[in-house]
Amino acid sequence: MSTESAPLTSGHVPVSKSLVQLRKATDMRGSLVVAELGADLPFVPQRFFIVYDVPSRDVRGEHAHRTCEQFLTCLKGSVRAIVDDGANREEFLIDSPDIGLYMPAMTWGTQYAYSPDAVLGVFASLPYDEADYIRTYAEFRAAVNA
């Protein structure tokens, strides 16, 4: 895409402490969202996965990671997300591919209210490791308060 007709903003711009605005270019040919790995995301991803076809009544996530960071972006549709660092809890609507939700390590994350067409892309800072997961909120709170 020509940056003359649709300039890209440089880098990521924090919208809040958790939301990141990704660079977007739109012209008559469509839209493009870009994230340079190692520059635009808060970490260099080592894993990527997609969550889709989630019934709207179902809840996903409901866990934290000891060391892994995550970056969520809704590639299509919308998802509601709750992030909780043990002291503060915030809820976000992720409904555009140029907005990402950054979840540092030791953040309890819950995703719900998936639209029927939702496609959630998740970048992770580390490969899958079951030992990194904290699966109960009580264990998460104990780890945060330790």
Tab-separated table of N, CA and C in Angstrom:
chain	number	residue	atom	x	y	z
A	1	MET	N	0.835	-1.180	0.000
A	1	MET	CA	0.000	0.000	0.000
A	1	MET	C	0.876	1.239	0.000
A	2	SER	N	0.442	2.201	-0.698
A	2	SER	CA	1.181	3.446	-0.778
A	2	SER	C	1.012	4.236	0.506
A	3	THR	N	2.114	4.616	1.117
A	3	THR	CA	2.008	5.425	2.329
A	3	THR	C	1.679	6.866	1.995
A	4	GLU	N	1.722	7.245	0.705
A	4	GLU	CA	1.343	8.604	0.323
A	4	GLU	C	-0.163	8.801	0.476
A	5	SER	N	-0.960	7.802	0.103
A	5	SER	CA	-2.413	7.944	0.190
A	5	SER	C	-2.942	7.570	1.564
A	6	ALA	N	-2.197	6.759	2.293
A	6	ALA	CA	-2.641	6.334	3.621
A	6	ALA	C	-1.426	6.157	4.514
A	7	PRO	N	-0.948	7.248	5.137
A	7	PRO	CA	0.284	7.150	5.931
A	7	PRO	C	0.113	6.244	7.146
A	8	LEU	N	1.164	5.532	7.465
A	8	LEU	CA	1.200	4.702	8.662
A	8	LEU	C	1.735	5.545	9.803
A	9	THR	N	1.146	5.408	10.967
A	9	THR	CA	1.717	6.075	12.129
A	9	THR	C	2.937	5.274	12.551
A	10	SER	N	3.884	5.895	13.195
A	10	SER	CA	5.104	5.181	13.565
A	10	SER	C	4.973	4.545	14.936
A	11	GLY	N	5.439	3.298	15.039
A	11	GLY	CA	5.482	2.579	16.310
A	11	GLY	C	4.114	2.316	16.900
A	12	HIS	N	4.098	1.826	18.136
A	12	HIS	CA	2.829	1.606	18.814
A	12	HIS	C	2.581	2.751	19.776
A	13	VAL	N	1.333	3.132	19.883
A	13	VAL	CA	0.944	4.251	20.734
A	13	VAL	C	0.078	3.707	21.859
A	14	PRO	N	0.525	3.786	23.098
A	14	PRO	CA	-0.315	3.281	24.186
A	14	PRO	C	-1.622	4.077	24.282
A	15	VAL	N	-2.743	3.383	24.224
A	15	VAL	CA	-4.043	4.008	24.391
A	15	VAL	C	-4.356	4.062	25.881
A	16	SER	N	-4.016	3.018	26.584
A	16	SER	CA	-4.077	2.973	28.041
A	16	SER	C	-2.878	2.132	28.441
A	17	LYS	N	-2.805	1.718	29.695
A	17	LYS	CA	-1.639	0.914	30.066
A	17	LYS	C	-1.678	-0.471	29.442
A	18	SER	N	-2.846	-0.906	28.931
A	18	SER	CA	-2.969	-2.240	28.361
A	18	SER	C	-3.233	-2.261	26.870
A	19	LEU	N	-3.874	-1.227	26.320
A	19	LEU	CA	-4.202	-1.213	24.902
A	19	LEU	C	-3.077	-0.593	24.085
A	20	VAL	N	-2.825	-1.183	22.925
A	20	VAL	CA	-1.781	-0.699	22.029
A	20	VAL	C	-2.413	-0.457	20.670
A	21	GLN	N	-2.185	0.729	20.131
A	21	GLN	CA	-2.671	1.074	18.788
A	21	GLN	C	-1.628	0.614	17.774
A	22	LEU	N	-2.011	-0.285	16.886
A	22	LEU	CA	-1.105	-0.746	15.836
A	22	LEU	C	-1.229	0.154	14.612
A	23	ARG	N	-0.213	0.122	13.766
A	23	ARG	CA	-0.218	0.948	12.556
A	23	ARG	C	-1.226	0.391	11.550
A	24	LYS	N	-1.984	1.294	10.939
A	24	LYS	CA	-3.017	0.910	9.991
A	24	LYS	C	-2.951	1.813	8.770
A	25	ALA	N	-3.106	1.217	7.601
A	25	ALA	CA	-3.186	1.966	6.349
A	25	ALA	C	-4.467	1.542	5.639
A	26	THR	N	-5.235	2.520	5.189
A	26	THR	CA	-6.481	2.243	4.480
A	26	THR	C	-6.538	3.104	3.227
A	27	ASP	N	-6.877	2.482	2.132
A	27	ASP	CA	-7.146	3.222	0.902
A	27	ASP	C	-8.209	2.454	0.130
A	28	MET	N	-8.428	2.814	-1.120
A	28	MET	CA	-9.508	2.209	-1.887
A	28	MET	C	-9.316	0.713	-2.122
A	29	ARG	N	-8.106	0.203	-1.888
A	29	ARG	CA	-7.845	-1.233	-2.067
A	29	ARG	C	-8.121	-2.043	-0.820
A	30	GLY	N	-8.400	-1.373	0.292
A	30	GLY	CA	-8.658	-2.072	1.541
A	30	GLY	C	-7.809	-1.534	2.667
A	31	SER	N	-7.695	-2.325	3.705
A	31	SER	CA	-6.946	-1.912	4.895
A	31	SER	C	-5.863	-2.929	5.207
A	32	LEU	N	-4.807	-2.439	5.835
A	32	LEU	CA	-3.685	-3.264	6.241
A	32	LEU	C	-3.260	-2.820	7.634
A	33	VAL	N	-3.082	-3.757	8.526
A	33	VAL	CA	-2.550	-3.476	9.860
A	33	VAL	C	-1.210	-4.181	9.952
A	34	VAL	N	-0.204	-3.478	10.480
A	34	VAL	CA	1.133	-4.047	10.547
A	34	VAL	C	1.693	-3.935	11.959
A	35	ALA	N	2.431	-4.962	12.346
A	35	ALA	CA	3.187	-4.946	13.595
A	35	ALA	C	4.547	-5.555	13.289
A	36	GLU	N	5.593	-4.770	13.412
A	36	GLU	CA	6.947	-5.275	13.221
A	36	GLU	C	7.342	-6.030	14.486
A	37	LEU	N	7.650	-7.311	14.318
A	37	LEU	CA	8.043	-8.121	15.467
A	37	LEU	C	9.359	-7.582	16.011
A	38	GLY	N	9.403	-7.360	17.299
A	38	GLY	CA	10.592	-6.809	17.930
A	38	GLY	C	10.594	-5.298	18.004
A	39	ALA	N	9.616	-4.644	17.352
A	39	ALA	CA	9.569	-3.183	17.383
A	39	ALA	C	8.210	-2.665	17.862
A	40	ASP	N	7.135	-3.157	17.281
A	40	ASP	CA	5.807	-2.621	17.578
A	40	ASP	C	5.080	-3.341	18.709
A	41	LEU	N	5.438	-4.556	18.974
A	41	LEU	CA	4.822	-5.306	20.075
A	41	LEU	C	5.695	-5.151	21.323
A	42	PRO	N	5.104	-5.305	22.504
A	42	PRO	CA	5.876	-5.130	23.743
A	42	PRO	C	6.929	-6.220	23.990
A	43	PHE	N	6.960	-7.244	23.143
A	43	PHE	CA	7.920	-8.344	23.262
A	43	PHE	C	8.060	-8.988	21.886
A	44	VAL	N	9.068	-9.842	21.735
A	44	VAL	CA	9.234	-10.593	20.487
A	44	VAL	C	8.500	-11.920	20.646
A	45	PRO	N	7.444	-12.141	19.874
A	45	PRO	CA	6.655	-13.372	20.023
A	45	PRO	C	7.444	-14.627	19.650
A	46	GLN	N	7.172	-15.691	20.410
A	46	GLN	CA	7.728	-17.008	20.098
A	46	GLN	C	6.619	-17.994	19.750
A	47	ARG	N	5.359	-17.534	19.887
A	47	ARG	CA	4.226	-18.416	19.598
A	47	ARG	C	3.053	-17.553	19.164
A	48	PHE	N	2.218	-18.104	18.278
A	48	PHE	CA	1.008	-17.434	17.828
A	48	PHE	C	-0.090	-18.480	17.734
A	49	PHE	N	-1.278	-18.138	18.229
A	49	PHE	CA	-2.411	-19.042	18.054
A	49	PHE	C	-3.673	-18.228	17.833
A	50	ILE	N	-4.693	-18.893	17.292
A	50	ILE	CA	-5.958	-18.257	16.940
A	50	ILE	C	-7.086	-18.965	17.668
A	51	VAL	N	-7.993	-18.174	18.237
A	51	VAL	CA	-9.186	-18.707	18.908
A	51	VAL	C	-10.390	-18.257	18.089
A	52	TYR	N	-11.234	-19.197	17.691
A	52	TYR	CA	-12.406	-18.854	16.883
A	52	TYR	C	-13.491	-19.915	17.068
A	53	ASP	N	-14.664	-19.658	16.506
A	53	ASP	CA	-15.828	-20.544	16.639
A	53	ASP	C	-16.191	-20.780	18.107
A	54	VAL	N	-16.024	-19.737	18.929
A	54	VAL	CA	-16.357	-19.846	20.350
A	54	VAL	C	-17.829	-19.484	20.530
A	55	PRO	N	-18.630	-20.370	21.104
A	55	PRO	CA	-20.020	-19.990	21.379
A	55	PRO	C	-20.046	-18.756	22.287
A	56	SER	N	-20.926	-17.821	22.007
A	56	SER	CA	-20.920	-16.525	22.713
A	56	SER	C	-21.082	-16.675	24.214
A	57	ARG	N	-21.687	-17.741	24.680
A	57	ARG	CA	-21.901	-17.919	26.121
A	57	ARG	C	-20.660	-18.481	26.827
A	58	ASP	N	-19.711	-18.971	26.065
A	58	ASP	CA	-18.535	-19.593	26.671
A	58	ASP	C	-17.488	-18.562	27.072
A	59	VAL	N	-16.730	-18.917	28.097
A	59	VAL	CA	-15.662	-18.073	28.619
A	59	VAL	C	-14.346	-18.791	28.352
A	60	ARG	N	-13.367	-18.035	27.865
A	60	ARG	CA	-12.041	-18.582	27.595
A	60	ARG	C	-11.038	-17.878	28.502
A	61	GLY	N	-9.829	-18.383	28.502
A	61	GLY	CA	-8.798	-17.787	29.345
A	61	GLY	C	-8.944	-18.305	30.758
A	62	GLU	N	-9.288	-17.409	31.656
A	62	GLU	CA	-9.416	-17.724	33.077
A	62	GLU	C	-8.148	-18.387	33.620
A	63	HIS	N	-7.022	-17.747	33.322
A	63	HIS	CA	-5.742	-18.194	33.860
A	63	HIS	C	-4.746	-17.041	33.780
A	64	ALA	N	-3.601	-17.257	34.377
A	64	ALA	CA	-2.487	-16.304	34.301
A	64	ALA	C	-1.239	-17.091	33.915
A	65	HIS	N	-0.209	-16.358	33.533
A	65	HIS	CA	1.080	-16.968	33.221
A	65	HIS	C	2.132	-16.383	34.163
A	66	ARG	N	2.993	-17.247	34.654
A	66	ARG	CA	4.053	-16.798	35.559
A	66	ARG	C	5.070	-15.905	34.835
A	67	THR	N	5.486	-16.296	33.630
A	67	THR	CA	6.511	-15.535	32.921
A	67	THR	C	6.125	-15.139	31.497
A	68	CYS	N	5.164	-15.793	30.912
A	68	CYS	CA	4.772	-15.516	29.529
A	68	CYS	C	3.922	-14.246	29.444
A	69	GLU	N	4.228	-13.408	28.458
A	69	GLU	CA	3.424	-12.231	28.161
A	69	GLU	C	2.551	-12.568	26.945
A	70	GLN	N	1.405	-11.904	26.833
A	70	GLN	CA	0.536	-12.130	25.688
A	70	GLN	C	0.059	-10.809	25.104
A	71	PHE	N	-0.251	-10.851	23.808
A	71	PHE	CA	-0.788	-9.705	23.085
A	71	PHE	C	-1.956	-10.219	22.258
A	72	LEU	N	-3.164	-9.735	22.573
A	72	LEU	CA	-4.385	-10.202	21.926
A	72	LEU	C	-4.902	-9.154	20.956
A	73	THR	N	-5.315	-9.589	19.776
A	73	THR	CA	-5.952	-8.697	18.832
A	73	THR	C	-7.094	-9.439	18.147
A	74	CYS	N	-8.199	-8.785	17.999
A	74	CYS	CA	-9.357	-9.398	17.364
A	74	CYS	C	-9.253	-9.151	15.864
A	75	LEU	N	-8.923	-10.187	15.122
A	75	LEU	CA	-8.727	-10.072	13.690
A	75	LEU	C	-10.052	-9.854	12.966
A	76	LYS	N	-11.124	-10.336	13.577
A	76	LYS	CA	-12.462	-10.162	13.027
A	76	LYS	C	-13.450	-10.265	14.177
A	77	GLY	N	-14.544	-9.509	14.091
A	77	GLY	CA	-15.563	-9.567	15.133
A	77	GLY	C	-15.138	-8.841	16.394
A	78	SER	N	-15.650	-9.326	17.531
A	78	SER	CA	-15.340	-8.671	18.808
A	78	SER	C	-15.289	-9.684	19.944
A	79	VAL	N	-14.532	-9.319	20.964
A	79	VAL	CA	-14.369	-10.122	22.171
A	79	VAL	C	-14.254	-9.153	23.338
A	80	ARG	N	-14.842	-9.488	24.462
A	80	ARG	CA	-14.637	-8.725	25.686
A	80	ARG	C	-13.554	-9.432	26.488
A	81	ALA	N	-12.688	-8.635	27.109
A	81	ALA	CA	-11.583	-9.197	27.883
A	81	ALA	C	-11.465	-8.488	29.220
A	82	ILE	N	-11.207	-9.263	30.241
A	82	ILE	CA	-10.927	-8.725	31.576
A	82	ILE	C	-9.481	-9.054	31.892
A	83	VAL	N	-8.736	-8.036	32.345
A	83	VAL	CA	-7.362	-8.236	32.799
A	83	VAL	C	-7.287	-7.800	34.263
A	84	ASP	N	-6.566	-8.577	35.033
A	84	ASP	CA	-6.501	-8.380	36.477
A	84	ASP	C	-5.065	-8.635	36.911
A	85	ASP	N	-4.427	-7.617	37.509
A	85	ASP	CA	-3.041	-7.777	37.959
A	85	ASP	C	-2.947	-8.076	39.450
A	86	GLY	N	-4.069	-8.359	40.070
A	86	GLY	CA	-4.098	-8.646	41.497
A	86	GLY	C	-4.454	-7.427	42.327
A	87	ALA	N	-4.260	-6.240	41.772
A	87	ALA	CA	-4.619	-4.995	42.461
A	87	ALA	C	-5.696	-4.234	41.693
A	88	ASN	N	-5.650	-4.326	40.364
A	88	ASN	CA	-6.602	-3.614	39.513
A	88	ASN	C	-7.203	-4.575	38.505
A	89	ARG	N	-8.471	-4.354	38.207
A	89	ARG	CA	-9.178	-5.159	37.215
A	89	ARG	C	-9.806	-4.208	36.209
A	90	GLU	N	-9.547	-4.466	34.912
A	90	GLU	CA	-10.118	-3.641	33.848
A	90	GLU	C	-10.776	-4.533	32.810
A	91	GLU	N	-11.823	-4.002	32.187
A	91	GLU	CA	-12.508	-4.713	31.117
A	91	GLU	C	-12.337	-3.929	29.824
A	92	PHE	N	-12.116	-4.656	28.720
A	92	PHE	CA	-11.904	-4.048	27.420
A	92	PHE	C	-12.766	-4.738	26.380
A	93	LEU	N	-13.184	-3.969	25.389
A	93	LEU	CA	-13.811	-4.514	24.192
A	93	LEU	C	-12.746	-4.477	23.105
A	94	ILE	N	-12.390	-5.648	22.588
A	94	ILE	CA	-11.421	-5.735	21.499
A	94	ILE	C	-12.237	-5.985	20.239
A	95	ASP	N	-12.279	-4.994	19.354
A	95	ASP	CA	-13.179	-5.108	18.202
A	95	ASP	C	-12.605	-4.541	16.910
A	96	SER	N	-11.290	-4.433	16.857
A	96	SER	CA	-10.645	-3.912	15.657
A	96	SER	C	-9.252	-4.530	15.547
A	97	PRO	N	-8.834	-4.921	14.345
A	97	PRO	CA	-7.511	-5.538	14.222
A	97	PRO	C	-6.338	-4.587	14.462
A	98	ASP	N	-6.612	-3.274	14.536
A	98	ASP	CA	-5.512	-2.343	14.797
A	98	ASP	C	-5.398	-1.962	16.273
A	99	ILE	N	-6.122	-2.659	17.131
A	99	ILE	CA	-6.015	-2.476	18.578
A	99	ILE	C	-5.592	-3.807	19.190
A	100	GLY	N	-4.580	-3.781	20.016
A	100	GLY	CA	-4.140	-4.983	20.698
A	100	GLY	C	-4.199	-4.793	22.201
A	101	LEU	N	-4.446	-5.860	22.902
A	101	LEU	CA	-4.483	-5.849	24.364
A	101	LEU	C	-3.230	-6.554	24.868
A	102	TYR	N	-2.380	-5.797	25.555
A	102	TYR	CA	-1.150	-6.343	26.110
A	102	TYR	C	-1.415	-6.873	27.512
A	103	MET	N	-1.004	-8.124	27.748
A	103	MET	CA	-1.146	-8.753	29.054
A	103	MET	C	0.235	-9.181	29.538
A	104	PRO	N	0.826	-8.400	30.455
A	104	PRO	CA	2.138	-8.792	30.997
A	104	PRO	C	2.039	-10.113	31.767
A	105	ALA	N	3.180	-10.696	32.066
A	105	ALA	CA	3.200	-11.878	32.931
A	105	ALA	C	2.512	-11.534	34.246
A	106	MET	N	1.976	-12.521	34.894
A	106	MET	CA	1.252	-12.377	36.162
A	106	MET	C	0.028	-11.464	36.017
A	107	THR	N	-0.691	-11.656	34.914
A	107	THR	CA	-1.967	-10.991	34.689
A	107	THR	C	-3.019	-12.062	34.496
A	108	TRP	N	-4.069	-12.013	35.311
A	108	TRP	CA	-5.182	-12.948	35.157
A	108	TRP	C	-6.031	-12.453	33.986
A	109	GLY	N	-6.256	-13.315	33.003
A	109	GLY	CA	-6.999	-12.911	31.818
A	109	GLY	C	-8.223	-13.766	31.577
A	110	THR	N	-9.311	-13.116	31.219
A	110	THR	CA	-10.561	-13.789	30.884
A	110	THR	C	-11.113	-13.154	29.619
A	111	GLN	N	-11.532	-13.984	28.670
A	111	GLN	CA	-12.163	-13.491	27.457
A	111	GLN	C	-13.562	-14.107	27.364
A	112	TYR	N	-14.531	-13.280	26.961
A	112	TYR	CA	-15.911	-13.754	26.881
A	112	TYR	C	-16.688	-12.890	25.891
A	113	ALA	N	-17.965	-13.214	25.705
A	113	ALA	CA	-18.861	-12.482	24.799
A	113	ALA	C	-18.254	-12.380	23.399
A	114	TYR	N	-17.793	-13.504	22.896
A	114	TYR	CA	-17.282	-13.557	21.527
A	114	TYR	C	-18.442	-13.338	20.566
A	115	SER	N	-18.262	-12.453	19.590
A	115	SER	CA	-19.276	-12.319	18.543
A	115	SER	C	-19.243	-13.598	17.700
A	116	PRO	N	-20.318	-13.907	16.982
A	116	PRO	CA	-20.343	-15.152	16.195
A	116	PRO	C	-19.200	-15.265	15.188
A	117	ASP	N	-18.706	-14.128	14.684
A	117	ASP	CA	-17.639	-14.139	13.682
A	117	ASP	C	-16.258	-13.847	14.265
A	118	ALA	N	-16.130	-13.841	15.585
A	118	ALA	CA	-14.871	-13.443	16.230
A	118	ALA	C	-13.719	-14.384	15.879
A	119	VAL	N	-12.581	-13.759	15.576
A	119	VAL	CA	-11.317	-14.467	15.370
A	119	VAL	C	-10.284	-13.708	16.198
A	120	LEU	N	-9.841	-14.312	17.285
A	120	LEU	CA	-8.897	-13.688	18.203
A	120	LEU	C	-7.503	-14.238	17.949
A	121	GLY	N	-6.565	-13.351	17.596
A	121	GLY	CA	-5.176	-13.744	17.421
A	121	GLY	C	-4.403	-13.444	18.687
A	122	VAL	N	-3.585	-14.392	19.125
A	122	VAL	CA	-2.822	-14.229	20.363
A	122	VAL	C	-1.335	-14.483	20.091
A	123	PHE	N	-0.518	-13.471	20.365
A	123	PHE	CA	0.931	-13.603	20.313
A	123	PHE	C	1.418	-13.865	21.738
A	124	ALA	N	2.310	-14.825	21.896
A	124	ALA	CA	2.849	-15.160	23.215
A	124	ALA	C	4.366	-15.005	23.190
A	125	SER	N	4.918	-14.535	24.310
A	125	SER	CA	6.359	-14.277	24.370
A	125	SER	C	7.185	-15.550	24.518
A	126	LEU	N	6.536	-16.648	24.886
A	126	LEU	CA	7.256	-17.903	25.122
A	126	LEU	C	6.522	-19.073	24.479
A	127	PRO	N	7.237	-20.154	24.180
A	127	PRO	CA	6.565	-21.366	23.724
A	127	PRO	C	5.647	-21.910	24.823
A	128	TYR	N	4.733	-22.780	24.446
A	128	TYR	CA	3.807	-23.371	25.417
A	128	TYR	C	4.578	-24.113	26.505
A	129	ASP	N	4.183	-23.880	27.756
A	129	ASP	CA	4.767	-24.562	28.909
A	129	ASP	C	3.689	-24.665	29.973
A	130	GLU	N	3.165	-25.843	30.174
A	130	GLU	CA	2.072	-26.039	31.140
A	130	GLU	C	2.465	-25.545	32.528
A	131	ALA	N	3.740	-25.649	32.908
A	131	ALA	CA	4.189	-25.221	34.238
A	131	ALA	C	4.081	-23.707	34.422
A	132	ASP	N	3.970	-22.950	33.326
A	132	ASP	CA	3.866	-21.489	33.399
A	132	ASP	C	2.445	-21.030	33.746
A	133	TYR	N	1.471	-21.908	33.604
A	133	TYR	CA	0.068	-21.543	33.824
A	133	TYR	C	-0.306	-21.542	35.300
A	134	ILE	N	-1.085	-20.558	35.697
A	134	ILE	CA	-1.745	-20.536	37.001
A	134	ILE	C	-3.226	-20.676	36.691
A	135	ARG	N	-3.837	-21.769	37.096
A	135	ARG	CA	-5.181	-22.117	36.646
A	135	ARG	C	-6.302	-21.742	37.615
A	136	THR	N	-5.961	-21.374	38.853
A	136	THR	CA	-7.027	-20.955	39.775
A	136	THR	C	-6.751	-19.527	40.243
A	137	TYR	N	-7.839	-18.786	40.446
A	137	TYR	CA	-7.686	-17.398	40.877
A	137	TYR	C	-7.077	-17.329	42.276
A	138	ALA	N	-7.407	-18.280	43.143
A	138	ALA	CA	-6.846	-18.296	44.495
A	138	ALA	C	-5.315	-18.448	44.446
A	139	GLU	N	-4.830	-19.338	43.584
A	139	GLU	CA	-3.388	-19.527	43.434
A	139	GLU	C	-2.736	-18.266	42.853
A	140	PHE	N	-3.424	-17.612	41.901
A	140	PHE	CA	-2.929	-16.370	41.328
A	140	PHE	C	-2.791	-15.300	42.395
A	141	ARG	N	-3.830	-15.122	43.192
A	141	ARG	CA	-3.791	-14.098	44.256
A	141	ARG	C	-2.668	-14.388	45.254
A	142	ALA	N	-2.491	-15.646	45.610
A	142	ALA	CA	-1.419	-16.012	46.534
A	142	ALA	C	-0.046	-15.690	45.925
A	143	ALA	N	0.124	-15.968	44.621
A	143	ALA	CA	1.401	-15.693	43.967
A	143	ALA	C	1.663	-14.186	43.865
A	144	VAL	N	0.635	-13.401	43.588
A	144	VAL	CA	0.782	-11.958	43.483
A	144	VAL	C	1.141	-11.359	44.843
A	145	ASN	N	0.544	-11.879	45.879
A	145	ASN	CA	0.755	-11.341	47.239
A	145	ASN	C	1.971	-11.901	47.936
A	146	ALA	N	2.680	-12.849	47.280
A	146	ALA	CA	3.855	-13.481	47.918
A	146	ALA	C	5.028	-12.525	47.990
